[in-house]
Short mmCIF file of C-alpha atoms in Angstrom, two decimals:
data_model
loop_
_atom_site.label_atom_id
_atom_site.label_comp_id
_atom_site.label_asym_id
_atom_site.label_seq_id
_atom_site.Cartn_x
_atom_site.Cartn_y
_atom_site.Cartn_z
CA UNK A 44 42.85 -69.65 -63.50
CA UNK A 45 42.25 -72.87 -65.27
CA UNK A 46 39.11 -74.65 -64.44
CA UNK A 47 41.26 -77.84 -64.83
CA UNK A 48 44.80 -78.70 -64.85
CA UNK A 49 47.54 -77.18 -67.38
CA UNK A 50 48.34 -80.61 -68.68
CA UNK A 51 44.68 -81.37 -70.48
CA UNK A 52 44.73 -77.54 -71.47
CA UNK A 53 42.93 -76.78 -74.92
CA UNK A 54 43.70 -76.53 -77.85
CA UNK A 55 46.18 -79.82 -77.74
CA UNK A 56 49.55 -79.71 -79.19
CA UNK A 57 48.51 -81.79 -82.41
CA UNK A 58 46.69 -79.12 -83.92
CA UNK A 59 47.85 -76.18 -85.21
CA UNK A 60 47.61 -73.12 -83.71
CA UNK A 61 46.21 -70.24 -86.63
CA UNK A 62 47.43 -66.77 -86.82
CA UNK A 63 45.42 -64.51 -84.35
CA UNK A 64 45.34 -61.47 -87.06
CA UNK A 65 45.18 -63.53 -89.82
CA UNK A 66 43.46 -61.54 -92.56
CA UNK A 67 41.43 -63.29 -95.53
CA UNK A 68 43.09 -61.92 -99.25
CA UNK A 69 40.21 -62.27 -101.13
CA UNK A 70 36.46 -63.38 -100.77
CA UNK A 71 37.55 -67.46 -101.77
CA UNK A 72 39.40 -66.94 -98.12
CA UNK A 73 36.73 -66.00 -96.65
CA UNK A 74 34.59 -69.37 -97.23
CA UNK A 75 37.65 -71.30 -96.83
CA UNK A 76 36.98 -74.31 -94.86
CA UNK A 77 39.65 -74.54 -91.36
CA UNK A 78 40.16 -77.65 -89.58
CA UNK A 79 37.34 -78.40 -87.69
CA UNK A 80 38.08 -78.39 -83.51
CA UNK A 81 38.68 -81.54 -81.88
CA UNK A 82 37.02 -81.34 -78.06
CA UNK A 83 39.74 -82.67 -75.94
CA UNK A 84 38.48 -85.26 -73.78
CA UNK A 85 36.91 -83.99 -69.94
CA UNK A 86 38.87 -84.67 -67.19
CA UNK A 87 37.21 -86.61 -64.38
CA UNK A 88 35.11 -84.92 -62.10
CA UNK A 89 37.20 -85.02 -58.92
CA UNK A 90 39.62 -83.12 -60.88
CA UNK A 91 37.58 -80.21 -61.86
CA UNK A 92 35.09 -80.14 -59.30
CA UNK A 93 31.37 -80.49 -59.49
CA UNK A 94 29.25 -80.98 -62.60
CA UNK A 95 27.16 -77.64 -63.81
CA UNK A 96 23.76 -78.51 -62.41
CA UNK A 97 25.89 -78.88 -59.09
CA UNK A 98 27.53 -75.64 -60.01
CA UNK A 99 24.21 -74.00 -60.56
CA UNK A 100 22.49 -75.20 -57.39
CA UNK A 101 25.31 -74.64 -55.30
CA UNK A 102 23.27 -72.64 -52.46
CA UNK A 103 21.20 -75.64 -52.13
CA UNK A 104 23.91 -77.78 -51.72
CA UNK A 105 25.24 -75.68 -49.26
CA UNK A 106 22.16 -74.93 -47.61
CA UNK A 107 21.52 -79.19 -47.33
CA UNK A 108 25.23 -78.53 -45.56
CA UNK A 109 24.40 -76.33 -42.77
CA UNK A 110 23.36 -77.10 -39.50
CA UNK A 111 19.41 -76.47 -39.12
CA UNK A 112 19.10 -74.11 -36.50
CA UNK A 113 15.38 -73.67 -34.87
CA UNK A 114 14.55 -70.29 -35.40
CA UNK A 115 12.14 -69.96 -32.64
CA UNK A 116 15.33 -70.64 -30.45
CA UNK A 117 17.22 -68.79 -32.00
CA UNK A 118 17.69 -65.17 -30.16
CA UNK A 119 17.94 -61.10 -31.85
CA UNK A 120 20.24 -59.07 -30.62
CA UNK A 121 17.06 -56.97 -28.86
CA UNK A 122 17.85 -52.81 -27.51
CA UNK A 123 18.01 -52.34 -23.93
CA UNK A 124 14.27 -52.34 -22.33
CA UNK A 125 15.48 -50.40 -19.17
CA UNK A 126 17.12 -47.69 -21.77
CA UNK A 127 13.46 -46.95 -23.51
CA UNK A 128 12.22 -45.85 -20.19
CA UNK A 129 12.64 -42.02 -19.72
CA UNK A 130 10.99 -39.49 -17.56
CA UNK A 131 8.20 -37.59 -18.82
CA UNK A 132 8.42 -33.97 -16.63
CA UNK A 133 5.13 -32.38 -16.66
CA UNK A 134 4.66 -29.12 -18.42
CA UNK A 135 3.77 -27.16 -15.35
CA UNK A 136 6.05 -28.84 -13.27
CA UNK A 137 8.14 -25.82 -12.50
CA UNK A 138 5.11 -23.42 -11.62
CA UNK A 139 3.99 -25.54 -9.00
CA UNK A 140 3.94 -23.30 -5.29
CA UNK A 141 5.41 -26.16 -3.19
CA UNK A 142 6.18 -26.43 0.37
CA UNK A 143 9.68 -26.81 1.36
CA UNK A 144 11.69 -29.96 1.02
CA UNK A 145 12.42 -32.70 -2.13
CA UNK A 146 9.93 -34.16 -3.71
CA UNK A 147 8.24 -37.38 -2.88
CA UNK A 148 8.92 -40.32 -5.28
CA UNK A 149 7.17 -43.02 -5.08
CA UNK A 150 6.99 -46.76 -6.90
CA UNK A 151 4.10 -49.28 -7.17
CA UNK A 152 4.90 -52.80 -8.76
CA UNK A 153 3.67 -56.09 -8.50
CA UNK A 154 6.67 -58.22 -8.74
CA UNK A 155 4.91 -61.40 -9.54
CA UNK A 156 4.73 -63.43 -6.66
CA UNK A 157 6.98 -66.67 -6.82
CA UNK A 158 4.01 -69.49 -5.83
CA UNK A 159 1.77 -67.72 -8.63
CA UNK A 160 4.96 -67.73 -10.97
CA UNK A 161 5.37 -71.55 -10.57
CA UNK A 162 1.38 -72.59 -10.87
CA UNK A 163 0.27 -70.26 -13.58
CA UNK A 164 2.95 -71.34 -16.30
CA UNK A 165 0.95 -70.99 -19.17
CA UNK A 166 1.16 -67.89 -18.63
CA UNK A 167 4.60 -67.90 -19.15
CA UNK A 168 5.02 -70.57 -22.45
CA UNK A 169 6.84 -68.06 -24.43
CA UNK A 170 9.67 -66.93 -21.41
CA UNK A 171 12.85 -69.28 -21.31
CA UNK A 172 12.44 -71.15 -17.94
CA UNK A 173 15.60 -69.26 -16.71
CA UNK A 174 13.61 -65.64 -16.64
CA UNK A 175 11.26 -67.01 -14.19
CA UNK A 176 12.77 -68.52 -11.45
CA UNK A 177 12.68 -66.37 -8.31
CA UNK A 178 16.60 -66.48 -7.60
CA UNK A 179 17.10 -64.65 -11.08
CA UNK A 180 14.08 -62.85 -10.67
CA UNK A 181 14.45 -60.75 -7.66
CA UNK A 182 18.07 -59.62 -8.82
CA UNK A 183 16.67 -58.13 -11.56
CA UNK A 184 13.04 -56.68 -8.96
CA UNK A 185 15.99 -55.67 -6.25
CA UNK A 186 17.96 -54.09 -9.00
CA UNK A 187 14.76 -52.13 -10.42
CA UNK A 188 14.07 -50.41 -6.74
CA UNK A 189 17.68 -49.56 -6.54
CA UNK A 190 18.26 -47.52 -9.99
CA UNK A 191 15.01 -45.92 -9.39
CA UNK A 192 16.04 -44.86 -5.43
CA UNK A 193 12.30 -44.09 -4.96
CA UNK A 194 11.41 -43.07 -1.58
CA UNK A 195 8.30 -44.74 -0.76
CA UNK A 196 7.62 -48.29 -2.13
CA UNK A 197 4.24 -50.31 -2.64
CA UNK A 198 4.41 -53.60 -3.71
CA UNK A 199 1.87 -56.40 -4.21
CA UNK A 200 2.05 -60.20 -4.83
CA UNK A 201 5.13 -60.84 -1.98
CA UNK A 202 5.34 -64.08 -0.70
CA UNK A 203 8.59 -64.34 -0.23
CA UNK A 204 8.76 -62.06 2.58
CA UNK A 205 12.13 -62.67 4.21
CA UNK A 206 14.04 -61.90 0.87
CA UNK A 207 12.44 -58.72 0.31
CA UNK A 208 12.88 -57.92 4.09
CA UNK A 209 16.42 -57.89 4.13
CA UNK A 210 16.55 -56.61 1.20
CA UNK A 211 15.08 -52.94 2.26
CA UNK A 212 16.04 -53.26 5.05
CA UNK A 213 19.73 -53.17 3.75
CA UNK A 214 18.88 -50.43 1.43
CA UNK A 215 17.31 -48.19 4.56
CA UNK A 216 13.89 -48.83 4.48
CA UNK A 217 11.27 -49.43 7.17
CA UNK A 218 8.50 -51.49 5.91
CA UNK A 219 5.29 -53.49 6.72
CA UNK A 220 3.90 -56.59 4.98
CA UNK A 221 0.71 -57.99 5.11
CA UNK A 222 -0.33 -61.43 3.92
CA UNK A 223 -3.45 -63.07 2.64
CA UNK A 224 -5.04 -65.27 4.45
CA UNK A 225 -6.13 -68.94 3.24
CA UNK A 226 -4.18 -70.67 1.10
CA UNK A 227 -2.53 -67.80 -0.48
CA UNK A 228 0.74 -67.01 0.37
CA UNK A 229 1.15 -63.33 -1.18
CA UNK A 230 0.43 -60.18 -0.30
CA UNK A 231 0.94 -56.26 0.09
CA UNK A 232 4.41 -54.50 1.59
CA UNK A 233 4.82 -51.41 1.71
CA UNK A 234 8.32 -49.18 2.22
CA UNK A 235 9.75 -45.73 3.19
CA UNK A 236 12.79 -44.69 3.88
CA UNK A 237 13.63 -44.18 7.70
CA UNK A 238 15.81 -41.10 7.51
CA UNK A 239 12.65 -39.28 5.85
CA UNK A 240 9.65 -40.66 6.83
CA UNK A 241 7.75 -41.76 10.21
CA UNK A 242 5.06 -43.86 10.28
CA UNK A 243 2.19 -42.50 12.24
CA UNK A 244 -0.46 -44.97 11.81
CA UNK A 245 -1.89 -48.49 9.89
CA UNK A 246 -4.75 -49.48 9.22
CA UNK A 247 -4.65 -52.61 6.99
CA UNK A 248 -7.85 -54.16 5.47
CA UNK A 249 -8.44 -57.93 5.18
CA UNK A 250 -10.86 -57.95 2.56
CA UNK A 251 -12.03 -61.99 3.39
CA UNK A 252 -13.39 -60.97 6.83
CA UNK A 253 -15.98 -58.83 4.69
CA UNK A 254 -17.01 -61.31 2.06
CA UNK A 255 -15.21 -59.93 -0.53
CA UNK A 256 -12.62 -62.38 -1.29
CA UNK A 257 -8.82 -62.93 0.50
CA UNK A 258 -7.32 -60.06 -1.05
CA UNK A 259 -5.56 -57.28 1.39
CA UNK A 260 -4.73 -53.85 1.13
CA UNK A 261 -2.75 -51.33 3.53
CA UNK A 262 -3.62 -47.87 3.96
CA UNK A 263 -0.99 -45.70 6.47
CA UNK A 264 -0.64 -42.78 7.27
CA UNK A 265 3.57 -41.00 7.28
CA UNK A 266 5.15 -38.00 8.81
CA UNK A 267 7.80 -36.71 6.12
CA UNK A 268 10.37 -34.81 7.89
CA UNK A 269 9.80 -31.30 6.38
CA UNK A 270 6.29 -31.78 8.96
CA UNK A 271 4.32 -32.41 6.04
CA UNK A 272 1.55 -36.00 6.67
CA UNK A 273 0.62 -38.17 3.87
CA UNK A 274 -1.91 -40.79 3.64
CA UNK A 275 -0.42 -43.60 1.17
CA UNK A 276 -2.85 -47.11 0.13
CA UNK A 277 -1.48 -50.32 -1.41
CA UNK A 278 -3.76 -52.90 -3.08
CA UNK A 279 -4.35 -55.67 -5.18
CA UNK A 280 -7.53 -55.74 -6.42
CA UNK A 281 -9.24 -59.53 -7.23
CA UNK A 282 -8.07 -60.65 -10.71
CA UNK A 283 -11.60 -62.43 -11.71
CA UNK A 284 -12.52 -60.36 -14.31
CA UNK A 285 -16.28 -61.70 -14.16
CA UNK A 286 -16.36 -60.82 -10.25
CA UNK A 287 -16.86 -56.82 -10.53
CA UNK A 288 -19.13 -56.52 -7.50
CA UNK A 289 -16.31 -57.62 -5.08
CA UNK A 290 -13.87 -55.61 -7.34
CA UNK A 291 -16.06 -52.47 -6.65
CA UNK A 292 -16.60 -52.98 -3.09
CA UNK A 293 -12.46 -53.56 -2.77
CA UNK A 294 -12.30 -50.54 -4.11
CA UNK A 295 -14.85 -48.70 -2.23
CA UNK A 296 -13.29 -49.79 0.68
CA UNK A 297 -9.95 -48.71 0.04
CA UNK A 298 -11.37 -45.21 -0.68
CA UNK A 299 -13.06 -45.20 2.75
CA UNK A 300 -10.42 -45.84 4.78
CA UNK A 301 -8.09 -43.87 3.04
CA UNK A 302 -10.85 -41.14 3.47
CA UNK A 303 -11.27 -41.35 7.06
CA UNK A 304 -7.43 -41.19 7.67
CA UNK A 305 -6.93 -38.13 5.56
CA UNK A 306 -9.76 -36.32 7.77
CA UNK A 307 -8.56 -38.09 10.95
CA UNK A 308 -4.83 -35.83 10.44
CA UNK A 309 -6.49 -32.90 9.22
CA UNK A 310 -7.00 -33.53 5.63
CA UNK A 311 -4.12 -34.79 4.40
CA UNK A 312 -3.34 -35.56 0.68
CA UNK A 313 -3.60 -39.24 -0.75
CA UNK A 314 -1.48 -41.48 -2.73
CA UNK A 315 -3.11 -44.66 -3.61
CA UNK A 316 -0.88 -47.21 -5.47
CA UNK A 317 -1.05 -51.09 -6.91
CA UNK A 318 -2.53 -53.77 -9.33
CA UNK A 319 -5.99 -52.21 -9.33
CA UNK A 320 -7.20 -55.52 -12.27
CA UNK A 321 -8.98 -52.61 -14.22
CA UNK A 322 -7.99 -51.49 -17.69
CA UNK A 323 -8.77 -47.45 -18.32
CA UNK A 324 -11.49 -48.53 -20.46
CA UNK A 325 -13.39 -49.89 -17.29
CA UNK A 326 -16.13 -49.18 -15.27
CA UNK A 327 -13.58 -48.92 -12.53
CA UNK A 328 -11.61 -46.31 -14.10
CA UNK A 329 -14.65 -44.53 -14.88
CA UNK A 330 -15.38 -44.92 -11.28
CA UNK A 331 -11.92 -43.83 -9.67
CA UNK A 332 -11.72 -40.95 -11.82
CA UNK A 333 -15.24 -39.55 -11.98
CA UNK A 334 -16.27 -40.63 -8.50
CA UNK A 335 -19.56 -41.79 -8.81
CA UNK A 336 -21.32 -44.52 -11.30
CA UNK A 337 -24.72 -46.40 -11.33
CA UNK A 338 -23.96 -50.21 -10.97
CA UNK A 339 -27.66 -50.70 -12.31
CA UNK A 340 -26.50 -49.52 -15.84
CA UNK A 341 -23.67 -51.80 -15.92
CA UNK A 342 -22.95 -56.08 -16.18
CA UNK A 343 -21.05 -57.12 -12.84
CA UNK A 344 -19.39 -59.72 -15.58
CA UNK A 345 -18.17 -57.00 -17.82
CA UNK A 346 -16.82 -53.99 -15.13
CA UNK A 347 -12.83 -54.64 -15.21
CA UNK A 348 -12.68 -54.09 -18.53
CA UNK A 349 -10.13 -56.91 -19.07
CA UNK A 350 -12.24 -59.18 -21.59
CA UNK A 351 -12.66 -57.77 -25.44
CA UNK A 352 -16.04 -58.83 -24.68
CA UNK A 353 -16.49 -56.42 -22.49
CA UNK A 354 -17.08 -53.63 -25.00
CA UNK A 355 -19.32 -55.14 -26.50
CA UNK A 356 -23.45 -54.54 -25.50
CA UNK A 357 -25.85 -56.74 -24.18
CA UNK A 358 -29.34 -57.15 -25.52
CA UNK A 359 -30.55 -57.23 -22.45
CA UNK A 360 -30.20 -55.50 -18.65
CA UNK A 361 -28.39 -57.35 -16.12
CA UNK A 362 -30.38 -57.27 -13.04
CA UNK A 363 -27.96 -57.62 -9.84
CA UNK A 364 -28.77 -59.56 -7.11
CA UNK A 365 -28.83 -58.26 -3.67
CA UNK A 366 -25.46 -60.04 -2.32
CA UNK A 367 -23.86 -58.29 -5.29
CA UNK A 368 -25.29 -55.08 -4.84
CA UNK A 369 -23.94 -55.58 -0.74
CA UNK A 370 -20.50 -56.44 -1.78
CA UNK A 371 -19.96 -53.32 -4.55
CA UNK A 372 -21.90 -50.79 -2.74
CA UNK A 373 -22.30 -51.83 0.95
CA UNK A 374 -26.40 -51.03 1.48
CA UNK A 375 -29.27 -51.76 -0.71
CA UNK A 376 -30.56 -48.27 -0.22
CA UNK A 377 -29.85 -47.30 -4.11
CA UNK A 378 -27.80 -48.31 -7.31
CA UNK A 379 -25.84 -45.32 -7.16
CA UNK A 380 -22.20 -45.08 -5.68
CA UNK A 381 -20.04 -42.22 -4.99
CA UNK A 382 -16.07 -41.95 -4.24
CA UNK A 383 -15.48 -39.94 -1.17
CA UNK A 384 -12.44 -38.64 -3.23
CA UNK A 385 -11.68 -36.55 -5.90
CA UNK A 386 -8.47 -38.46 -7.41
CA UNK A 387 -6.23 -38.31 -10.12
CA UNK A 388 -3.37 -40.84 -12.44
CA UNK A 389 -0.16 -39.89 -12.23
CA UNK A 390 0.46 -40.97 -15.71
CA UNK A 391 -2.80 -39.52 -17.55
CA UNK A 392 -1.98 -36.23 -15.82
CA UNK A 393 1.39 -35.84 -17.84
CA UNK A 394 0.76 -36.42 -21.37
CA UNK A 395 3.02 -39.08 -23.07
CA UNK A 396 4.22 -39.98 -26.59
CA UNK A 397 1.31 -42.14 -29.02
CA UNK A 398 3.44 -44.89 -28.61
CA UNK A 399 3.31 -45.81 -24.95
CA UNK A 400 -0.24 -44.59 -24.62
CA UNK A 401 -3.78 -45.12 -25.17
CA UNK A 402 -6.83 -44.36 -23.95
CA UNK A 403 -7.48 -41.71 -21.22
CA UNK A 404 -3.85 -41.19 -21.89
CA UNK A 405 -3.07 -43.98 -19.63
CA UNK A 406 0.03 -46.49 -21.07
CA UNK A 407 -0.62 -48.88 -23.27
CA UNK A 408 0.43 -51.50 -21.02
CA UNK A 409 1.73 -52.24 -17.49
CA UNK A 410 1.89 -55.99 -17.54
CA UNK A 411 2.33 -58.48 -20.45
CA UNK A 412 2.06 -62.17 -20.53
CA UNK A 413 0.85 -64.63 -22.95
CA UNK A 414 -2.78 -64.35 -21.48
CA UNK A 415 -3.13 -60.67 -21.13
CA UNK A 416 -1.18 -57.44 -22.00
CA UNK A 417 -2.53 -54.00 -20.66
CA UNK A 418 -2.66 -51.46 -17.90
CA UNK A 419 -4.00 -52.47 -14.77
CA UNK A 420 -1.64 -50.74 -12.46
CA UNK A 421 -2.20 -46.83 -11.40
CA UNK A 422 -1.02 -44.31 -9.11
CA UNK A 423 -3.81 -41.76 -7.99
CA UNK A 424 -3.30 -38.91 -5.82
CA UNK A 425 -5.69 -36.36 -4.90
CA UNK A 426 -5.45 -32.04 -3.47
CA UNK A 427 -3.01 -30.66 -2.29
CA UNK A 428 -0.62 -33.02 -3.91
CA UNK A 429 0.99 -32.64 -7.71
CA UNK A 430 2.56 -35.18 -10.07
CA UNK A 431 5.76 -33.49 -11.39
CA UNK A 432 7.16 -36.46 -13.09
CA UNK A 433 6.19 -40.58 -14.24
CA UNK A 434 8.79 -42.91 -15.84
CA UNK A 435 7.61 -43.68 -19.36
CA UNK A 436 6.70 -47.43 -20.22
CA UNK A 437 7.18 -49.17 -22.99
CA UNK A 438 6.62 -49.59 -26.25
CA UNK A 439 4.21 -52.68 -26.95
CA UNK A 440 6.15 -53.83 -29.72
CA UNK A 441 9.03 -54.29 -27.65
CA UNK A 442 6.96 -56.65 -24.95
CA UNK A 443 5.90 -58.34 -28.16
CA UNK A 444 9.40 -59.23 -29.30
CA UNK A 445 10.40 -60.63 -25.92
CA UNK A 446 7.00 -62.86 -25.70
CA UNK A 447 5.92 -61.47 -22.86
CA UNK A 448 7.65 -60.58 -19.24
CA UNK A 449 9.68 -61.26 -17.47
CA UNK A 450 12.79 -61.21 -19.45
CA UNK A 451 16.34 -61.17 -19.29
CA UNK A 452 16.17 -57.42 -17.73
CA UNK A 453 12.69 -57.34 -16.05
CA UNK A 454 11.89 -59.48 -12.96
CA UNK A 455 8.36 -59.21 -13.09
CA UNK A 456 5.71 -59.03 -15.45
CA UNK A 457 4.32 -56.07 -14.62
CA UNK A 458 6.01 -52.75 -15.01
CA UNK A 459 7.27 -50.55 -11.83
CA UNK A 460 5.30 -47.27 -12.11
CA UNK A 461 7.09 -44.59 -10.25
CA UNK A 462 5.97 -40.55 -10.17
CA UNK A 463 6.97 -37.85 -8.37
CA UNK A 464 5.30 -36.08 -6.46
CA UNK A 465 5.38 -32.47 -4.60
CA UNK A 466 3.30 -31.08 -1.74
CA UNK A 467 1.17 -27.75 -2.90
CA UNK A 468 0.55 -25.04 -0.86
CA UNK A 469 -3.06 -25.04 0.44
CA UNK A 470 -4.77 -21.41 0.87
CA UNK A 471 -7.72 -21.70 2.66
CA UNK A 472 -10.97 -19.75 0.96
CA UNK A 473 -12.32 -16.76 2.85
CA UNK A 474 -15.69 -19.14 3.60
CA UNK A 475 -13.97 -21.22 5.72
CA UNK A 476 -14.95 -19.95 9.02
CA UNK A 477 -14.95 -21.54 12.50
CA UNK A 478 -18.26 -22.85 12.30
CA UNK A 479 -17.31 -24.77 9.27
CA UNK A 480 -14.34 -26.25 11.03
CA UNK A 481 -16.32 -27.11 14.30
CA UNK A 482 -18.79 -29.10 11.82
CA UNK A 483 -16.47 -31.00 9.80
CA UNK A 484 -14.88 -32.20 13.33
CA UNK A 485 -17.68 -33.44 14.15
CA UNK A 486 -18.69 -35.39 10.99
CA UNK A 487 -15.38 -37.20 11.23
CA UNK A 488 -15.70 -38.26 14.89
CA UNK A 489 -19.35 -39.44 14.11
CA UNK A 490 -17.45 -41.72 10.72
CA UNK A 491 -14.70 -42.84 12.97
CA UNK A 492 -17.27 -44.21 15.18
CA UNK A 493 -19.16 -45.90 12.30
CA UNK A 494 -15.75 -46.99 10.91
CA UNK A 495 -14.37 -48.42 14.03
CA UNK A 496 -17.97 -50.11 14.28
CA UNK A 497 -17.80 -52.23 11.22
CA UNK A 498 -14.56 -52.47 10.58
#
């Protein structure tokens, strides 16, 4: 095509067109002299478009043309977060001797609370306003517990009680909650599913009535229809990471009651779910999974674990105070403080792919914001109990690419952890006689009368 119209077409008609195979005769044709070429004058430029600089920056001109778009607003077509979740079976799943009956599967999550969600929002810069409001929210938290059809369900940071009620109670759970008191509105709730389960006995724990903050946690005790007892806790441990005395003695307490429950029924198993505020770096990890730690060697300000800073040595020994050494071990007779249980995580005791773990095989993170991004939520269980099978988490570089939780498909921002779980048949050893039996009967009514004491 012509850049121009036909009319101004060169050459013009004056001049005379050569021969195209002319041949020169001789060398004198060669250096003969043809008419010189006349340019024929340019036709305007709104006839044959723009000039050659415009030609040559025509992607800036057509960049100055398009509409500027903010790129931080603008949205990637991101994969499916619930679709990266996949169960993880363990490897000796199969040889387990169980009793009869399915197993037992069981959820923690803290669903973010709806008070916290609303006063913390800095927490929250990088999530479109639309992802946390609670009436999109707990779609997406009701929707979770449904796909998942676990049978027992612990979840922390409820305040809006009534929503969650109906909502299990819909679904055919039974359930109790249990609030903090003061100012707080949250709290614990824990679920099971009537047609399975019978609930034998609670024991909640107001941790405020001890000096240890307003936090609460629920320990009960169910009957699963096969005949089989169970002893399941809920908690949410204090977030201040600098507070680890009264993170300890939570703890400690928790593992007492549940404990004395376990011995009260005959020795049942133990679950014990939540937000425990720990990482699986901690001094609280260490002290859930080895049972017993010296306080004196550690900093009260550096025991969750949840501060870089943490890991990184003093120059000096903290000496703790004797309030502090009441609140994490309860008596000033020593430094030293042992669990009364022998626990284990669900998810470090099923090994997982590099990519959603870390260290002591834990995930790499349960709960992302713009503040914090980590694990901090466990499920331990102890004998006579094994983990079959935990849901995967996710990758971290997906939470990255969303900003944080929740999102469009998460409710919360935490992760639901769910396992399963299977009852193990218990042989007794030959060295457990009568007398043996008499004796530890006796040691728990003497506790239950120290418990119901101070308790």
């Amino acid at each position: 095509m012509f850049p121009f119209p036909r009319s101004l077409a060169w050459p013009p008609p004056q001049q005379p067109m050569l021969p195209l195979l002319q041949v020169p005769d001789s060398a004198t044709d060669s250096a003969r002299s043809y008419p010189k070429r006349h340019r024929s004058p340019s036709p305007p430029l709104s006839a044959v478009g723009p000039s050659r600089n415009q030609y040559n920056n025509r992607f800036a001109t057509h960049s100055q043309n398009r509409r500027w778009v903010n790129p931080d607003l603008k949205r990637r077509r991101l994969s499916s977060l619930k679709r990266q979740r996949r169960w993880i079976e363990a490897e000796n799943a199969r040889a387990f001797s169980t009793s009869k009956g399915d197993p037992i599967v069981m959820m923690s999550y803290n669903i973010l609370g709806d008070h916290n969600c609303r006063n913390h929002t800095k927490l929250y810069d990088r999530i479109p306003v639309k992802f946390t409001e609670w009436e999109s929210r707990k779609q997406l938290i009701f929707l979770e517990i449904t796909e998942r059809n676990p049978d027992i369900v612990c979840l922390q940071e409820v305040d809006q009680v009534q929503d969650v009620l109906d909502y299990m109670k819909e679904r055919g759970y039974d359930g109790i909650h249990k609030g903090r008191s003061g100012d707080y509105k949250d709290g614990c709730a824990t679920f099971w599913k009537k047609t399975r389960f019978r609930l034998l006995e609670d024991d909640s724990i107001d941790f405020s009535t001890f000096n240890l903050s307003n936090n609460v946690a629920q320990v009960l005790v169910l009957e699963v229809q096969e005949g089989r007892q169970l002893v399941v806790g809920n908690i949410h441990v204090l977030f201040s990471p600098r507070r680890g005395d009264i993170k300890l003695g939570q703890i400690r307490m928790l593992l007492e009651r549940a404990n004395f429950l376990s011995r009260k029924w005959g020795d049942i198993p133990i679950i014990l779910a939540g937000d425990f505020n720990s990482t699986p770096r901690s001094v609280l990890y260490e002290f859930l999974s080895s049972q017993e730690i010296d306080v004196s060697l550690h900093n009260r300000l550096k025991m969750s674990g949840m501060d870089p800073m943490d890991f990184v040595r003093w120059r000096r020994e903290y000496i703790w105070t004797e309030e502090e050494l009441l609140n994490a071990i309860g008596d000033l007779e020593g430094t030293k403080i042992k669990s009364p249980i022998k626990l284990w995580s669900s998810y470090a005791s099923i090994k997982g792919p590099s990519i959603t773990r870390g260290p002591n095989d834990e995930p790499l993170a349960t709960t992302c914001h713009s503040k914090f991004r980590g694990t901090v939520d466990y499920l331990w269980y102890s004998a006579e109990i094994a983990c079959l099978r935990v849901l995967d988490t996710l990758p971290i570089h997906l939470l990255k690419e969303r900003g944080g939780l929740p999102s469009e498909e998460i409710g919360s921002d935490h992760l639901a952890l769910v396992a399963e779980f299977a009852f193990v048949d218990y042989v007794s050893s030959e060295s457990d006689d009568e007398d043996t039996k008499s004796t530890d009967s006796s040691e728990v009514s003497t506790e239950h009368t120290a418990l119901s004491g101070s308790y």
